[in-house]
Amino acid sequence: MKSRGHFVAILIVALQFSVARAQIVMVNQAGYLPDQQKFVYSTDRADSFFVIDAASGAIRYKGAFTRASSNDAATGSATYAGDFTSLESDGRYRVATSLSDSSYPFTISDNVFQDVYRESLKSFYFQRCGMALTPQHAGVYARGTCHTNDATFHLSTGKTGSMKATGGWHDAGDYGKYVVNAGVTVGTLLMAYELFPSKFKCDDLNIPESGNGVPDILDEVRYELDWLFEMQDPLDGGVYFKVTPANFSGFIMPSQDTSTRYVYGKSTTATGDFAAAMAMAARIYSRFDTAFASRCLHAALAAWGYLSANSKIVPAGGFHNPEGTRTGEYGDPNDSDERLWAAAELYISTGSDNFNTYFADNCGGRDAFASTMAWRNVRDLGLLDYLTCDRTNSDSTLKGTLLRSFDTYCESLVRIASNDGLNVSILPSQYVWGSNGEVLNNAVVLIVGYTLTGKKEYYNTALEQLNYVLGCNMKDMSYITGVGTASPMHIHHRPSASDGIAEPVPGLLAGGPDRGRYDAVLRSMYTDSTPPAKCYVDNQGSYASNEIAINWNAPLVFVSGYFNEAP
Ligand code: 9MR
Ligand code: ZN
């Protein structure tokens, strides 16, 4: 009888569980800061919700749901929001609704973002190419070195022979290294440090350089910069586009990938991003290592020289994969934003009028801010750095104009978020490949907006974007490996897939819903009528929704690091 009773009990629990999941109750699975805004979202029509102590079940807070949207285009559902901001006591909780649905557990405390911040930054160490990851620093994810062979000049370089192409981070789930994506990633991470040095000063991440007196974020970025130097042609300052094999490798460990790597021809987008990132590094590292800083500045100036000598985009029409090459393209037919960003950073680092004038003539003035940065659009990095710099000869009238444009842009993001059922700041049409990166880049923009204007709605909307990737989404999951109760287990990431360890490498952000359904797995599961915010699957084959990439992890580091430390 005992075992039968046991069976019935399990059945009841199982039934309750499946009923509970029929409607979702979405919370930030990392948790909430005690003194900040707190929202729970649900598709459940319940009129009220209870925040209960996760261990005892005791009710700690009771609130009413308000309808956030009815059948909105992104979620395809009616959604309800519950505000429990006034619950400020530290603890471990769950939300239950008056219809008996319940959420994953979550924490309220000052350090809820500590793990996501530290793990997301540490994930860059796990992406390192050209060195062994030791058990001391990588634990179970220790692995051998990789890609130490020279890269062969591809026909598109006009050269023969080979060159050194070691170090740096693997771009994503693949083992390629692409200068354009490296540039925006380095720019985002350095901007985090430059704007908020006290929030990004940790030196105890357990990377090989930890404890050396230089913040780990700068040590980690320097690993990428050291590879970037190799990508510059010393003869004319131009920068090669990428180092990859002709095709993506199978799902093997990096050390097993011995295919021929090619270095591809120079481009002005790569050279502009390189110039900007190196110019930023020149001023940011000058406090720690003057010789390194001046090397960065020389490289940036040489890259600018190449841009000046090539006033039209190189290659014509933007980079395209040559015949026979199938790795990432990062094709971008417009290099004006890369040039603008380079000019802004070179101006800030040198104070030279030439760069200031170039920036002023090309920044767009009243209409400067119209979009958020992404790998193909780095305008905002230049605009925001100009706006926040303290060069005394910068144009204060222009700064005033830019600030108004920026404020209007931030307001437009807040408006999009408040019309969205889950307070997400992207439009339904923007759930494209890497949408989680777009959401977090909007949060970066809003954080800078809050810093410059003090408008609390910018801060709150930025926080809601972090909530979205950490669980307040239609998949009811944290999109970050190893963070939260439900997170990706089958991420499109070659080391995670081939290291024999069930848990993926932690701290990696999945690309997120892709309404374009650019892979066969998404196409087999969803259709044109699937709500955009649902076009995601935790399946290794879904590279368009479940891959990871350095340029998506960088804004995650920025945003989680910002909220992790009190201002
Ligand atoms: O992030 C890139 C996305 O915006 C593009 O639509 C997509 C297709 O070109 O490529 C993405 O970048 C991938 C890159 O090309 C290769 N490494 C993996 C990147 C993330 O999926
Ligand atoms: Zn490698």
XYZ file of C-alpha atoms and ligand atoms in Angstrom:
589
model
C 0.000 0.000 0.000
C 2.835 2.267 0.870
C 4.283 2.209 -2.598
C 0.863 2.692 -4.144
C 0.254 5.749 -1.954
C 3.616 6.998 -3.019
C 2.716 6.541 -6.667
C -0.561 8.439 -6.249
C 1.277 11.267 -4.517
C 3.756 11.488 -7.376
C 0.890 11.478 -9.851
C -0.824 14.345 -8.062
C 2.404 16.328 -7.947
C 2.993 15.626 -11.630
C -0.547 16.701 -12.511
C -0.232 19.843 -10.477
C 3.051 20.564 -12.171
C 1.636 20.173 -15.651
C -1.382 22.303 -14.767
C 0.954 24.851 -13.252
C 2.910 25.126 -16.499
C -0.182 25.608 -18.674
C 0.054 29.297 -17.972
C 3.372 30.843 -17.202
C 4.346 33.051 -14.305
C 7.536 34.796 -15.306
C 10.095 36.123 -12.860
C 13.696 37.169 -13.070
C 15.253 33.867 -12.039
C 18.429 35.547 -10.770
C 16.323 37.821 -8.612
C 15.521 41.378 -7.675
C 17.318 44.207 -5.902
C 15.573 45.038 -2.590
C 15.091 48.751 -3.218
C 14.273 48.667 -6.943
C 11.275 48.022 -9.140
C 9.985 44.420 -9.187
C 7.587 42.966 -11.707
C 6.199 39.509 -12.215
C 4.423 38.767 -15.505
C 1.914 36.109 -16.361
C -0.259 34.841 -19.166
C -2.665 33.735 -16.448
C -5.952 35.625 -16.128
C -5.739 35.492 -12.359
C -6.739 38.714 -10.655
C -4.204 38.534 -7.866
C -0.839 37.074 -6.975
C 1.023 36.113 -3.809
C 4.723 36.300 -3.192
C 5.368 33.321 -0.960
C 8.369 32.218 1.025
C 9.918 29.464 -1.105
C 10.653 27.216 1.875
C 7.637 27.638 4.163
C 4.966 28.713 1.673
C 4.018 31.619 3.940
C 2.522 34.584 2.098
C 4.829 37.603 2.251
C 3.059 39.895 -0.182
C -0.314 40.030 -1.950
C -0.901 42.154 -5.038
C -3.267 42.639 -7.963
C -2.428 41.869 -11.576
C -3.016 44.524 -14.155
C -3.381 43.696 -17.801
C -0.174 44.670 -19.567
C -1.350 43.890 -23.088
C -3.973 41.962 -24.920
C -2.661 39.680 -27.588
C 0.297 41.886 -28.420
C 2.220 41.219 -31.589
C 5.455 40.081 -29.935
C 4.032 37.558 -27.475
C 0.744 36.669 -29.141
C -0.812 36.489 -25.684
C -2.612 38.623 -23.203
C -0.110 39.370 -20.465
C -0.578 40.577 -16.919
C 1.933 42.392 -14.751
C 2.179 42.322 -10.969
C 4.139 44.974 -9.134
C 5.736 43.897 -5.853
C 8.303 46.678 -5.610
C 7.364 47.346 -1.998
C 8.473 43.870 -0.879
C 12.016 44.743 0.147
C 13.020 41.955 2.527
C 15.859 39.657 1.574
C 14.722 36.117 0.967
C 13.995 33.256 -1.373
C 10.504 33.406 -2.856
C 8.088 32.187 -5.494
C 5.034 33.862 -6.982
C 1.729 31.960 -6.956
C -1.389 33.250 -8.658
C -4.981 33.134 -7.464
C -5.494 30.431 -10.125
C -2.761 28.312 -8.510
C -0.088 28.759 -11.142
C 3.368 29.404 -9.826
C 6.760 30.727 -10.826
C 10.296 29.452 -10.489
C 11.957 30.480 -7.232
C 13.919 33.715 -7.041
C 15.889 35.757 -4.540
C 15.593 39.296 -3.248
C 18.975 40.612 -2.126
C 21.645 43.158 -2.952
C 23.838 40.631 -4.706
C 21.386 38.898 -7.052
C 23.339 40.037 -10.120
C 26.746 39.084 -8.824
C 26.819 35.619 -10.387
C 25.473 36.694 -13.734
C 27.982 39.540 -13.865
C 30.981 37.470 -12.858
C 30.045 34.476 -14.991
C 29.263 36.551 -18.066
C 32.634 38.284 -17.814
C 34.431 35.023 -17.065
C 32.862 33.508 -20.172
C 35.310 35.547 -22.264
C 38.150 33.618 -20.668
C 36.419 30.407 -21.796
C 36.431 31.804 -25.345
C 40.194 32.334 -25.369
C 41.991 30.970 -28.399
C 45.625 29.967 -28.508
C 46.154 29.043 -24.882
C 45.321 26.085 -22.685
C 42.608 26.670 -20.090
C 43.958 25.279 -16.852
C 42.008 23.351 -14.205
C 42.950 26.119 -11.774
C 41.094 28.736 -13.805
C 38.651 26.689 -15.845
C 37.714 23.881 -13.441
C 35.943 21.088 -15.286
C 36.073 23.162 -18.474
C 39.867 22.987 -18.677
C 41.033 22.202 -22.205
C 44.077 22.150 -24.426
C 45.388 24.986 -26.513
C 44.132 25.587 -30.048
C 44.717 27.329 -33.361
C 48.394 28.049 -32.857
C 49.242 27.405 -36.511
C 49.766 30.355 -38.847
C 46.894 31.504 -41.032
C 47.246 31.320 -44.793
C 46.674 34.508 -46.782
C 43.476 34.047 -48.725
C 43.436 35.140 -52.355
C 41.320 38.126 -51.271
C 44.352 39.613 -49.485
C 46.372 39.759 -52.681
C 49.213 38.141 -50.764
C 50.789 34.727 -50.573
C 52.217 32.891 -47.625
C 50.955 33.006 -44.098
C 50.917 35.106 -40.951
C 50.600 34.767 -37.206
C 46.975 34.837 -36.057
C 47.027 33.560 -32.489
C 45.194 34.652 -29.377
C 41.939 36.559 -29.041
C 38.526 35.086 -28.392
C 36.607 32.611 -30.503
C 33.750 34.688 -31.857
C 30.825 32.571 -30.876
C 29.782 28.927 -31.084
C 32.290 28.655 -33.943
C 36.063 29.100 -33.771
C 36.332 32.016 -36.177
C 37.757 35.408 -35.231
C 36.184 38.418 -36.933
C 37.566 41.939 -36.481
C 34.206 43.698 -36.899
C 32.596 41.735 -34.110
C 35.711 42.021 -31.966
C 35.551 45.803 -32.333
C 32.017 46.306 -31.076
C 32.634 43.836 -28.255
C 35.824 45.534 -27.068
C 34.120 48.923 -27.433
C 31.185 47.891 -25.247
C 33.385 46.374 -22.541
C 35.795 49.319 -22.462
C 32.887 51.745 -22.324
C 31.501 49.914 -19.300
C 34.822 50.332 -17.534
C 35.382 53.920 -18.624
C 31.937 55.123 -17.552
C 31.730 53.128 -14.320
C 35.248 52.200 -13.205
C 34.220 51.475 -9.635
C 31.584 48.958 -10.758
C 34.002 47.099 -13.047
C 37.126 47.027 -10.924
C 37.061 43.410 -9.748
C 40.409 41.677 -9.982
C 39.450 38.307 -8.480
C 37.612 36.515 -11.285
C 40.123 33.689 -11.214
C 41.531 34.321 -14.663
C 45.315 33.953 -15.080
C 45.828 37.728 -14.612
C 43.626 38.067 -11.517
C 45.319 39.842 -8.650
C 47.759 41.768 -10.870
C 46.359 45.153 -9.859
C 44.642 45.671 -13.214
C 40.856 45.122 -13.301
C 40.085 41.727 -14.831
C 37.814 43.280 -17.448
C 40.855 45.141 -18.819
C 43.072 42.063 -18.636
C 40.469 40.090 -20.534
C 40.012 42.753 -23.218
C 43.773 43.005 -23.599
C 43.845 39.356 -24.624
C 41.657 40.353 -27.584
C 43.676 43.492 -28.344
C 46.862 41.426 -28.544
C 45.292 39.384 -31.325
C 43.915 42.487 -33.038
C 47.422 43.942 -33.412
C 48.285 40.920 -35.553
C 45.396 41.687 -37.887
C 46.828 45.036 -38.957
C 49.016 45.266 -42.039
C 52.030 47.312 -40.893
C 52.562 48.535 -44.448
C 49.398 50.620 -44.780
C 47.547 50.370 -41.438
C 44.622 48.478 -43.012
C 43.096 45.625 -41.047
C 42.268 42.143 -42.328
C 38.653 41.133 -42.024
C 38.720 37.730 -40.343
C 40.584 34.515 -39.612
C 38.509 31.408 -40.216
C 38.679 28.126 -42.078
C 36.758 27.993 -45.350
C 33.909 26.198 -43.581
C 32.670 25.850 -40.021
C 34.193 22.826 -38.297
C 32.136 20.017 -36.803
C 31.291 19.958 -33.098
C 34.793 19.202 -31.920
C 36.991 20.685 -29.210
C 39.083 23.657 -30.350
C 42.322 21.697 -29.974
C 41.001 19.121 -32.462
C 40.273 21.727 -35.086
C 43.386 21.655 -37.224
C 41.846 22.771 -40.496
C 43.674 25.367 -42.568
C 42.784 28.828 -41.356
C 42.662 31.701 -43.802
C 43.093 35.378 -43.264
C 40.765 37.383 -45.514
C 41.243 40.719 -47.259
C 41.210 44.119 -45.558
C 38.055 46.113 -45.091
C 37.248 49.654 -44.012
C 34.596 48.435 -41.546
C 37.202 46.246 -39.823
C 39.769 49.052 -39.975
C 37.338 51.635 -38.532
C 36.332 49.372 -35.655
C 39.974 48.552 -35.029
C 40.941 52.245 -34.968
C 38.148 53.060 -32.519
C 38.840 50.153 -30.161
C 42.593 50.839 -30.154
C 42.045 54.556 -29.560
C 39.830 53.768 -26.571
C 42.417 51.334 -25.259
C 45.132 53.987 -25.623
C 43.534 56.247 -23.030
C 42.025 53.578 -20.775
C 45.203 51.486 -20.351
C 47.453 54.538 -19.999
C 46.908 54.450 -16.219
C 48.229 50.903 -16.070
C 50.800 50.463 -18.836
C 52.009 53.474 -20.790
C 54.051 51.470 -23.304
C 51.033 49.343 -24.190
C 48.822 52.436 -24.377
C 51.112 54.171 -26.831
C 51.311 51.041 -28.962
C 47.490 51.119 -29.119
C 47.497 54.767 -30.132
C 50.024 54.196 -32.908
C 47.971 51.314 -34.242
C 44.808 53.429 -34.144
C 46.467 56.321 -35.988
C 47.865 53.980 -38.627
C 44.389 52.525 -39.123
C 42.988 56.029 -39.512
C 45.666 56.628 -42.128
C 44.285 53.705 -44.111
C 40.750 55.074 -43.815
C 41.900 58.500 -45.004
C 43.665 56.965 -47.975
C 40.522 54.974 -48.826
C 37.593 57.340 -48.626
C 35.255 54.786 -50.255
C 34.264 51.523 -48.640
C 36.741 48.633 -49.112
C 35.945 46.136 -50.494
C 33.404 47.818 -52.765
C 29.878 47.053 -51.530
C 31.200 45.785 -48.193
C 32.701 42.424 -47.285
C 31.178 39.335 -48.828
C 32.375 35.802 -48.457
C 34.433 34.881 -51.503
C 33.504 31.798 -53.493
C 34.150 28.679 -51.430
C 34.022 30.346 -48.002
C 31.019 29.757 -45.766
C 31.964 31.120 -42.356
C 30.390 34.223 -40.800
C 30.086 37.184 -43.083
C 29.450 40.243 -40.930
C 28.702 41.914 -44.244
C 27.935 45.601 -43.949
C 27.642 47.894 -46.947
C 27.966 51.083 -44.878
C 31.230 52.086 -43.194
C 30.224 55.639 -42.192
C 29.429 54.605 -38.618
C 32.767 52.800 -38.200
C 34.572 55.913 -39.436
C 32.530 58.144 -37.127
C 33.257 55.955 -34.118
C 36.990 55.947 -34.954
C 37.034 59.743 -35.253
C 35.225 60.159 -31.932
C 37.633 57.908 -30.046
C 40.713 59.382 -31.700
C 39.487 62.838 -30.800
C 38.853 61.893 -27.169
C 42.267 60.254 -26.872
C 44.302 62.922 -28.679
C 42.254 66.129 -28.443
C 43.132 66.830 -32.057
C 40.891 69.273 -33.915
C 40.995 67.222 -37.109
C 39.100 64.396 -35.463
C 36.758 66.770 -33.680
C 35.853 68.422 -36.970
C 35.347 65.095 -38.707
C 33.052 64.036 -35.894
C 31.082 67.298 -35.864
C 30.602 67.199 -39.641
C 29.401 63.606 -39.697
C 27.584 62.914 -36.444
C 24.102 63.812 -37.652
C 23.442 66.656 -35.186
C 19.795 66.828 -34.146
C 19.078 63.461 -35.752
C 22.202 61.740 -34.471
C 20.467 59.077 -32.384
C 18.118 56.902 -34.366
C 19.118 53.359 -33.464
C 21.015 51.293 -30.928
C 24.457 49.863 -31.535
C 24.978 46.423 -32.958
C 27.922 44.861 -34.790
C 26.907 46.526 -38.033
C 26.102 49.867 -36.462
C 28.592 51.402 -34.053
C 27.443 55.038 -34.324
C 26.135 55.121 -30.768
C 29.465 54.041 -29.314
C 31.061 57.131 -30.855
C 28.141 59.422 -30.029
C 27.905 58.307 -26.416
C 31.629 58.521 -25.823
C 31.704 62.018 -27.292
C 28.720 63.028 -25.182
C 30.283 61.764 -21.968
C 33.895 62.842 -22.564
C 35.425 65.711 -20.663
C 37.704 67.177 -23.324
C 37.570 70.915 -22.798
C 37.806 71.823 -26.470
C 34.805 69.688 -27.436
C 31.900 71.602 -28.909
C 29.440 72.336 -26.103
C 26.679 73.522 -28.442
C 27.009 70.281 -30.359
C 26.959 68.331 -27.111
C 23.698 70.056 -26.142
C 22.168 69.137 -29.493
C 23.352 65.539 -29.171
C 22.002 65.277 -25.662
C 18.528 66.364 -26.795
C 18.626 63.866 -29.645
C 19.742 61.175 -27.215
C 17.023 61.981 -24.696
C 14.369 61.761 -27.412
C 15.789 58.418 -28.470
C 15.724 57.054 -24.920
C 12.119 58.205 -24.605
C 11.250 56.277 -27.739
C 12.739 53.115 -26.224
C 10.706 53.610 -23.061
C 7.585 54.058 -25.172
C 8.207 50.812 -27.050
C 8.749 49.008 -23.752
C 5.619 50.385 -22.148
C 3.524 49.262 -25.123
C 4.984 45.771 -24.924
C 3.350 43.071 -22.815
C 6.620 42.279 -21.019
C 8.182 45.763 -21.069
C 10.650 44.736 -23.753
C 12.214 47.642 -25.655
C 12.304 46.063 -29.117
C 9.507 46.028 -31.672
C 8.001 42.734 -32.856
C 9.945 43.178 -36.098
C 13.216 43.296 -34.149
C 13.120 39.728 -32.879
C 15.876 38.788 -35.302
C 19.035 36.706 -35.028
C 20.707 37.942 -31.840
C 17.586 39.667 -30.487
C 18.755 39.182 -26.898
C 21.805 41.246 -27.780
C 19.557 43.991 -29.163
C 17.497 44.018 -25.976
C 20.623 44.343 -23.829
C 22.184 46.984 -26.057
C 19.027 49.026 -25.510
C 19.616 48.595 -21.793
C 23.166 49.913 -22.229
C 21.782 52.972 -24.007
C 19.176 53.530 -21.286
C 21.772 53.224 -18.521
C 23.818 55.961 -20.168
C 20.560 57.898 -20.599
C 19.874 57.616 -16.879
C 23.441 58.668 -16.092
C 23.148 61.805 -18.230
C 19.582 62.844 -17.392
C 18.763 61.256 -14.046
C 15.406 60.059 -15.416
C 14.431 57.059 -13.328
C 12.224 55.602 -16.062
C 15.400 54.995 -18.094
C 16.940 53.111 -15.182
C 13.770 51.081 -14.646
C 13.368 50.249 -18.314
C 17.012 49.140 -18.478
C 16.400 46.873 -15.501
C 13.313 45.390 -17.194
C 15.528 44.422 -20.173
C 17.771 42.453 -17.835
C 14.672 40.882 -16.289
C 13.580 39.816 -19.755
C 16.756 37.831 -20.535
C 16.805 36.389 -17.018
C 13.314 34.924 -17.129
C 10.520 37.424 -17.820
C 10.002 36.089 -21.328
C 7.628 33.808 -23.197
C 9.996 30.861 -22.807
C 9.871 31.312 -19.014
C 13.615 30.768 -18.852
C 16.897 32.448 -18.190
C 18.716 32.773 -21.526
C 22.088 32.617 -19.744
C 23.801 29.277 -19.242
C 24.232 28.296 -15.618
C 22.119 31.170 -14.292
C 18.606 30.598 -12.939
C 16.569 27.416 -12.522
C 15.710 26.913 -16.198
C 18.482 27.907 -18.617
C 19.862 26.626 -21.943
C 21.386 23.140 -21.790
C 21.947 22.564 -25.510
C 23.579 25.791 -26.505
C 25.138 26.026 -29.988
C 28.713 26.234 -28.709
C 31.313 23.764 -29.899
C 33.243 23.357 -26.616
C 30.043 22.933 -24.598
C 28.842 20.306 -27.049
C 32.039 18.298 -27.197
C 33.662 18.475 -23.759
C 31.692 15.534 -22.355
C 30.233 17.647 -19.548
C 26.456 17.896 -19.356
C 26.353 21.490 -18.161
C 27.331 23.989 -20.827
C 30.100 26.495 -20.192
C 28.470 29.025 -17.822
C 27.734 32.707 -18.343
C 26.883 32.508 -22.043
C 23.871 34.345 -23.461
C 21.782 32.606 -26.127
C 21.019 34.738 -29.188
C 17.302 34.526 -28.440
C 14.114 34.441 -30.500
C 14.588 34.794 -34.246
C 11.362 35.413 -36.111
C 13.279 35.015 -39.396
C 13.823 31.330 -38.478
C 17.231 31.202 -40.110
C 17.939 27.570 -39.311
C 16.239 24.297 -40.135
C 15.391 23.509 -36.515
C 13.456 26.754 -36.087
C 11.798 26.248 -39.451
C 10.685 22.761 -38.474
C 9.100 24.022 -35.263
C 7.626 27.422 -36.022
C 5.794 29.202 -38.782
C 5.212 32.734 -39.972
C 2.343 32.983 -37.553
C 4.376 32.040 -34.475
C 4.611 35.127 -32.260
C 8.157 36.516 -32.743
C 9.086 36.328 -29.054
C 8.466 32.568 -29.097
C 10.767 31.700 -32.009
C 13.482 30.207 -29.826
C 14.446 26.647 -28.988
C 17.081 25.203 -26.672
C 18.456 22.910 -29.340
C 22.094 22.676 -30.392
C 21.131 22.778 -34.056
C 19.378 26.098 -33.745
C 22.285 28.419 -34.435
C 19.918 31.269 -35.252
C 18.335 31.275 -31.783
C 20.618 29.261 -29.506
C 24.154 30.231 -30.447
C 26.264 32.457 -28.238
C 28.484 35.343 -29.364
C 30.958 37.752 -27.791
C 29.008 40.786 -29.008
C 25.881 39.640 -27.130
C 27.778 38.753 -23.977
C 29.424 42.191 -23.863
C 26.206 44.169 -23.184
C 25.238 41.456 -20.688
C 28.471 42.191 -18.805
C 27.775 45.927 -19.023
C 24.194 45.730 -17.778
C 24.620 43.064 -15.099
C 27.809 44.734 -13.849
C 26.042 48.073 -13.696
C 23.139 46.766 -11.629
C 25.365 44.527 -9.525
C 27.036 47.392 -7.702
C 25.203 50.243 -6.044
C 25.905 53.572 -7.815
O 25.163 38.070 -35.188
C 25.133 37.832 -36.581
C 23.737 38.126 -37.091
O 23.424 39.484 -36.910
C 23.632 37.744 -38.554
O 22.287 37.875 -38.970
C 24.105 36.307 -38.754
C 24.070 35.856 -40.206
O 24.972 36.562 -40.983
O 25.426 36.152 -38.276
C 25.534 36.410 -36.886
O 26.858 36.258 -36.506
C 27.402 34.952 -36.522
C 28.680 35.020 -37.349
O 28.352 35.269 -38.685
C 29.554 33.794 -37.212
N 29.807 33.454 -35.840
C 28.566 33.270 -35.090
C 27.763 34.551 -35.092
C 26.532 34.446 -34.185
O 25.557 33.578 -34.670
Zn 41.186 28.636 -30.938
